Amino acid sequence: MTHKKQDYINTLREKIHYHNQRYYQQDEPEIPDAEYDRLFRELQALESEYPELLSDDSPTLRVGAAPLKAFEQVQHKIPMLSLANAFTEEDLYAFEKRIRDRLKEDKIIEYVAEPKLDGLAVSVIYEKGILTTAATRGDGQTGENITQNVRTISSLPLKLSGLFPDVLEIRGEVFMSTNGFNNMNAKAIKNDEKVFANPRNAAAGSLRQLDSSITAKRPLDIYCYSVGICEGYDLPLSHYETLMCLKKWGLPVCSEVKVVEQAKGCWDYYQYIGDKRNSLPYEIDGVVYKVNLLSDQERLGKVSRAP
Ligand code: IVH
């Protein structure tokens, strides 16, 4: 009896997982929302009837879990560092000169240019493809365990697709889109509830809820921007290709990420994003440049708390 139920529950989960991918990764839903809701509610009903058949990759974890008393601490195996700043075009050329001097090689240096999303840094660990732990950055060494909350972010898969590492830690930025923020505040005003000052505060407040069913109702989003731990998989040689791997596994990566060449390419990208800034669906507080070749990143090492 339970075997049959287990099979049925697995099929339902697979179906919901498939439709989540169609909706969030491919932007091509195949069934109406009402039909999706019906499948989801059926799974919820079965899981509450057979709690022993609950699992770590069930799509129902998206609606939140029992409230916590406090967040537990999580040690980051690889510290979560910070970034160095450049404020002028001269700073940018000086940055490239430092890189050139340290690499002692006369070649065209490729960078990956990315929007600097205005949200909160998180670390998310997948073991055997299943999202098992998520943590805040904290002081860079120790963060808070916010797994229940991060599981409610609809665009982040609870389960990776394809051939993935045994253990994968991604780092990314949790944020709230401008639209999501405005709608949420409009509702809050109507219901005489707390209004947030800006999307970043709203994202921070939502992510640090002890009751993840509240987080589940907030329009949070995430873009992944790097890899921490990776076991049982040979990652590509460049940062850009690594991001494309993340995409292939179903993880959301910002579509404005571009490969550029030399300081000039970085500057042009800065102008490009500046022109587009007001029409981007999220808030940014700058752009980030990363040396594309991982072997060069390795050789460059880190200065103080920034790579
Ligand atoms: S890379 C070694 N990429 O900026 C640091 N960070 O001080 C690796 N941020 O709080 C960070 N967008 O969360 C990186 N595309 C991006 C980012 C980004 C926003 C945040 C990050 C951190 C701060 C870095």
Coordinates of C-alpha atoms and ligand atoms in Angstrom, one line a residue:
M1 CA 0.0 0.0 0.0
T2 CA 2.7 2.5 1.1
H3 CA 4.9 1.5 -1.9
K4 CA 2.1 2.4 -4.3
K5 CA 1.5 5.7 -2.4
Q6 CA 5.3 6.4 -2.5
D7 CA 5.3 5.8 -6.3
Y8 CA 2.3 8.0 -6.8
I9 CA 3.8 10.7 -4.7
N10 CA 7.1 10.5 -6.6
T11 CA 5.2 10.8 -9.9
L12 CA 3.4 13.8 -8.6
R13 CA 6.6 15.4 -7.5
E14 CA 8.3 14.7 -10.9
K15 CA 5.3 16.3 -12.6
I16 CA 5.4 19.4 -10.4
H17 CA 9.2 19.6 -10.8
Y18 CA 8.8 19.4 -14.6
H19 CA 6.1 22.2 -14.7
N20 CA 8.3 24.4 -12.4
Q21 CA 11.1 24.1 -15.0
R22 CA 8.7 24.9 -17.8
Y23 CA 7.5 27.9 -15.9
Y24 CA 10.7 29.3 -14.3
Q25 CA 13.5 28.2 -16.5
Q26 CA 12.0 28.0 -19.9
D27 CA 9.3 30.6 -19.5
E28 CA 6.9 28.3 -21.4
P29 CA 4.2 26.9 -19.0
E30 CA 2.5 23.9 -20.4
I31 CA -0.6 23.8 -18.1
P32 CA -2.8 26.5 -16.7
D33 CA -2.0 27.8 -13.2
A34 CA -5.2 26.2 -11.8
E35 CA -4.1 22.8 -13.0
Y36 CA -0.7 23.3 -11.4
D37 CA -2.3 24.4 -8.2
R38 CA -4.5 21.2 -8.2
L39 CA -1.4 19.0 -8.5
F40 CA 0.3 20.9 -5.8
R41 CA -2.6 20.7 -3.4
E42 CA -3.0 17.0 -4.1
L43 CA 0.7 16.5 -3.1
Q44 CA 0.3 18.6 0.0
A45 CA -2.7 16.6 1.1
L46 CA -0.9 13.3 0.5
E47 CA 2.2 14.4 2.5
S48 CA 0.1 15.5 5.4
E49 CA -1.7 12.2 5.4
Y50 CA 1.6 10.2 5.1
P51 CA 4.2 12.5 6.8
E52 CA 6.7 9.5 6.7
L53 CA 6.8 10.0 2.9
L54 CA 8.0 13.6 3.1
S55 CA 11.3 14.3 1.4
D56 CA 14.0 17.0 1.1
D57 CA 13.2 17.7 -2.6
S58 CA 9.5 18.0 -2.3
P59 CA 8.1 21.0 -4.1
T60 CA 5.8 21.6 -1.2
L61 CA 8.8 22.8 0.8
R62 CA 8.3 26.0 -1.2
V63 CA 5.4 27.1 1.0
G64 CA 7.5 27.2 4.1
A65 CA 7.9 25.0 7.2
A66 CA 7.3 25.2 10.9
P67 CA 8.6 28.5 12.4
L68 CA 12.1 28.4 14.0
K69 CA 13.0 29.7 17.5
A70 CA 16.4 31.0 16.2
F71 CA 18.7 30.5 13.2
E72 CA 21.5 28.0 13.6
Q73 CA 25.0 29.0 12.7
V74 CA 26.7 27.7 9.6
Q75 CA 30.5 27.7 9.1
H76 CA 31.5 28.5 5.5
K77 CA 34.1 26.0 4.4
I78 CA 35.3 28.6 1.9
P79 CA 35.1 32.1 3.3
M80 CA 32.7 34.5 1.6
L81 CA 34.9 37.4 0.6
S82 CA 34.2 41.0 -0.5
L83 CA 35.0 43.1 -3.5
A84 CA 37.4 46.0 -4.1
N85 CA 35.9 49.2 -5.4
A86 CA 36.7 51.4 -8.4
F87 CA 34.9 54.7 -8.7
T88 CA 36.4 56.4 -11.8
E89 CA 37.6 55.5 -15.3
E90 CA 41.2 56.0 -14.0
D91 CA 40.5 53.5 -11.2
L92 CA 39.5 51.0 -13.8
Y93 CA 42.6 51.4 -15.9
A94 CA 44.7 51.2 -12.7
F95 CA 42.9 47.9 -11.8
E96 CA 43.8 46.5 -15.2
K97 CA 47.4 47.7 -14.9
R98 CA 47.7 45.9 -11.5
I99 CA 46.4 42.7 -13.0
R100 CA 48.7 43.0 -16.0
D101 CA 51.7 43.6 -13.7
R102 CA 50.9 40.6 -11.6
L103 CA 50.2 38.2 -14.4
K104 CA 53.4 39.4 -16.2
E105 CA 52.0 38.4 -19.5
D106 CA 51.3 40.4 -22.5
K107 CA 47.9 39.2 -23.6
I108 CA 44.3 40.4 -24.0
I109 CA 42.7 40.0 -20.6
E110 CA 39.1 38.8 -20.7
Y111 CA 36.7 39.9 -17.9
V112 CA 33.2 38.9 -17.1
A113 CA 31.1 41.9 -16.4
E114 CA 28.0 41.5 -14.3
P115 CA 25.5 43.9 -12.7
K116 CA 26.1 44.3 -8.9
L117 CA 22.7 43.2 -7.6
D118 CA 21.5 45.1 -4.6
G119 CA 20.4 42.3 -2.3
L120 CA 22.0 39.9 0.1
A121 CA 24.7 37.3 -0.5
V122 CA 23.8 33.7 0.2
S123 CA 25.5 30.3 0.0
V124 CA 23.4 27.4 -1.2
I125 CA 24.6 23.8 -1.0
Y126 CA 23.3 21.0 -3.2
E127 CA 24.2 17.4 -2.2
K128 CA 23.5 14.8 -4.9
G129 CA 21.6 17.5 -6.7
I130 CA 19.2 18.3 -3.8
L131 CA 19.2 21.7 -2.1
T132 CA 20.2 20.8 1.5
T133 CA 21.6 24.0 3.1
A134 CA 21.4 27.7 2.6
A135 CA 23.2 30.3 4.6
T136 CA 23.6 34.1 4.8
R137 CA 27.1 35.5 4.4
G138 CA 27.3 36.7 8.0
D139 CA 30.8 37.9 8.7
G140 CA 32.2 35.9 5.8
Q141 CA 33.2 32.9 8.0
T142 CA 30.0 32.1 9.8
G143 CA 26.5 32.7 8.5
E144 CA 23.0 31.8 9.6
N145 CA 21.1 28.8 8.4
I146 CA 18.2 30.1 6.3
T147 CA 17.5 26.9 4.4
Q148 CA 13.8 26.9 5.0
N149 CA 13.5 30.4 3.7
V150 CA 15.7 30.0 0.6
R151 CA 13.6 26.9 -0.4
T152 CA 10.7 29.2 -0.8
I153 CA 12.4 31.2 -3.7
S154 CA 10.4 29.8 -6.7
S155 CA 13.1 30.5 -9.3
L156 CA 15.7 28.5 -7.4
P157 CA 15.5 24.7 -8.1
L158 CA 15.2 22.3 -5.1
K159 CA 16.7 19.7 -7.4
L160 CA 19.4 20.2 -10.1
S161 CA 19.0 19.0 -13.7
G162 CA 21.4 17.0 -15.8
L163 CA 24.8 15.7 -14.8
F164 CA 25.8 17.7 -11.7
P165 CA 28.6 17.6 -9.0
D166 CA 28.2 15.4 -6.0
V167 CA 28.4 18.5 -3.8
L168 CA 27.9 22.0 -5.2
E169 CA 27.9 25.2 -3.3
I170 CA 26.7 28.2 -5.3
R171 CA 27.0 31.8 -4.2
G172 CA 24.5 34.3 -5.3
E173 CA 22.4 37.4 -4.5
V174 CA 18.9 37.2 -3.2
F175 CA 16.9 40.3 -4.2
M176 CA 13.4 41.6 -4.8
S177 CA 12.4 42.8 -8.3
T178 CA 11.2 46.4 -8.4
N179 CA 7.8 45.3 -9.6
G180 CA 7.5 42.6 -6.8
F181 CA 8.6 45.2 -4.3
N182 CA 6.0 47.8 -5.5
N183 CA 3.2 45.3 -5.5
M184 CA 4.1 44.0 -2.1
N185 CA 4.2 47.6 -0.6
A186 CA 0.9 48.5 -2.3
K187 CA -0.7 45.5 -0.6
A188 CA 0.9 46.3 2.7
I189 CA -0.5 49.9 2.5
K190 CA -4.0 48.5 1.8
N191 CA -3.8 46.1 4.7
D192 CA -2.3 48.7 7.1
E193 CA 0.9 46.6 7.4
K194 CA 4.6 47.5 7.5
V195 CA 6.0 49.2 4.4
F196 CA 9.6 48.6 3.4
A197 CA 11.9 51.5 2.5
N198 CA 13.5 49.8 -0.6
P199 CA 13.8 46.4 -2.3
R200 CA 17.0 45.6 -0.5
N201 CA 15.5 46.1 3.0
A202 CA 12.4 44.1 1.9
A203 CA 14.6 41.2 0.7
A204 CA 16.7 41.3 3.9
G205 CA 13.6 41.4 6.1
S206 CA 12.0 38.6 4.2
L207 CA 15.0 36.3 4.2
R208 CA 15.5 36.7 8.0
Q209 CA 12.0 35.6 8.9
L210 CA 11.9 32.8 11.5
D211 CA 8.6 31.8 10.0
S212 CA 9.3 30.7 6.4
S213 CA 5.6 30.7 5.5
I214 CA 5.9 34.5 5.6
T215 CA 9.0 34.4 3.4
A216 CA 7.1 32.2 0.9
K217 CA 4.6 35.0 0.4
R218 CA 7.4 37.6 -0.5
P219 CA 8.4 38.0 -4.1
L220 CA 12.1 37.0 -3.6
D221 CA 14.4 36.1 -6.5
I222 CA 18.0 35.0 -6.8
Y223 CA 20.9 35.2 -9.3
C224 CA 23.8 32.8 -8.9
Y225 CA 27.2 34.4 -9.5
S226 CA 29.9 32.0 -8.4
V227 CA 30.8 28.5 -7.2
G228 CA 32.2 27.7 -3.7
I229 CA 32.6 24.0 -3.0
C230 CA 32.5 21.7 -6.0
E231 CA 33.1 17.9 -5.5
G232 CA 33.0 15.1 -8.1
Y233 CA 32.9 17.3 -11.2
D234 CA 35.5 19.1 -13.3
L235 CA 34.4 22.7 -13.7
P236 CA 35.3 24.5 -16.9
L237 CA 38.4 26.7 -17.1
S238 CA 36.6 30.1 -17.2
H239 CA 34.2 31.9 -14.9
Y240 CA 31.8 32.5 -17.8
E241 CA 31.6 28.8 -18.8
T242 CA 31.1 28.0 -15.1
L243 CA 28.1 30.3 -15.1
M244 CA 26.8 28.6 -18.2
C245 CA 27.1 25.2 -16.3
L246 CA 25.0 26.6 -13.5
K247 CA 22.4 27.6 -16.0
K248 CA 22.4 24.1 -17.5
W249 CA 21.8 22.7 -14.0
G250 CA 18.7 24.9 -13.8
L251 CA 20.1 27.6 -11.6
P252 CA 19.2 31.2 -12.4
V253 CA 22.0 33.4 -13.8
C254 CA 21.6 37.1 -14.7
S255 CA 21.0 37.6 -18.4
E256 CA 23.2 40.8 -18.4
V257 CA 26.4 38.8 -17.7
K258 CA 28.9 39.5 -20.6
V259 CA 32.4 38.7 -21.5
V260 CA 34.4 41.9 -22.3
E261 CA 38.0 42.5 -23.1
Q262 CA 40.5 44.8 -21.4
A263 CA 39.7 47.9 -19.3
K264 CA 38.1 49.5 -22.4
G265 CA 35.5 46.7 -22.6
C266 CA 34.8 47.1 -18.8
W267 CA 34.2 50.8 -19.3
D268 CA 31.9 50.3 -22.3
Y269 CA 29.9 47.8 -20.2
Y270 CA 29.6 50.3 -17.4
Q271 CA 28.2 52.8 -19.9
Y272 CA 25.9 50.2 -21.4
I273 CA 24.5 49.2 -17.9
G274 CA 24.3 52.9 -16.9
D275 CA 22.1 53.6 -19.9
K276 CA 19.9 50.6 -19.1
R277 CA 19.8 51.0 -15.3
N278 CA 16.4 52.6 -15.1
S279 CA 14.8 49.9 -17.2
L280 CA 16.3 46.9 -15.5
P281 CA 13.7 45.0 -13.5
Y282 CA 15.9 45.0 -10.4
E283 CA 18.0 47.5 -8.5
I284 CA 21.8 47.5 -8.9
D285 CA 24.5 49.4 -7.0
G286 CA 27.3 49.1 -9.5
V287 CA 28.9 46.5 -11.8
V288 CA 31.3 43.7 -11.0
Y289 CA 34.3 42.7 -13.1
K290 CA 35.9 39.3 -12.7
V291 CA 39.0 38.0 -14.5
N292 CA 37.5 35.3 -16.8
L293 CA 40.2 32.7 -16.7
L294 CA 40.1 30.8 -13.4
S295 CA 43.8 29.9 -13.7
D296 CA 44.5 33.7 -13.8
Q297 CA 42.2 34.3 -10.9
E298 CA 44.2 31.7 -9.0
R299 CA 47.5 33.3 -9.8
L300 CA 46.2 36.7 -8.9
G301 CA 45.2 35.5 -5.4
K302 CA 43.6 37.9 -3.1
V303 CA 44.4 41.3 -1.5
S304 CA 43.1 41.9 2.0
R305 CA 39.5 40.6 2.0
A306 CA 38.9 40.8 -1.8
P307 CA 40.0 38.5 -4.6
Ligands
IVH1 S1 31.0 38.3 -6.6 C1 34.6 37.6 -3.6 N1 29.1 39.1 -8.1 O1 28.5 42.3 -3.7 C2 33.3 38.3 -3.6 N2 29.1 39.8 -5.9 O2 31.2 42.8 -1.7 C3 32.4 37.6 -4.6 N3 27.2 41.2 -5.3 O3 27.7 41.0 -0.8 C4 31.3 38.4 -4.9 N4 26.2 41.2 -7.3 O4 26.7 39.6 -2.6 C5 29.6 39.2 -6.9 N5 27.5 39.7 -9.6 C6 28.0 39.8 -8.4 C7 27.4 40.5 -7.4 C8 28.0 40.5 -6.1 C9 26.1 41.6 -6.0 C10 27.4 41.4 -3.8 C11 27.8 40.3 -3.0 C12 28.6 40.8 -1.9 C13 29.0 42.1 -2.4 C14 30.5 42.0 -2.6

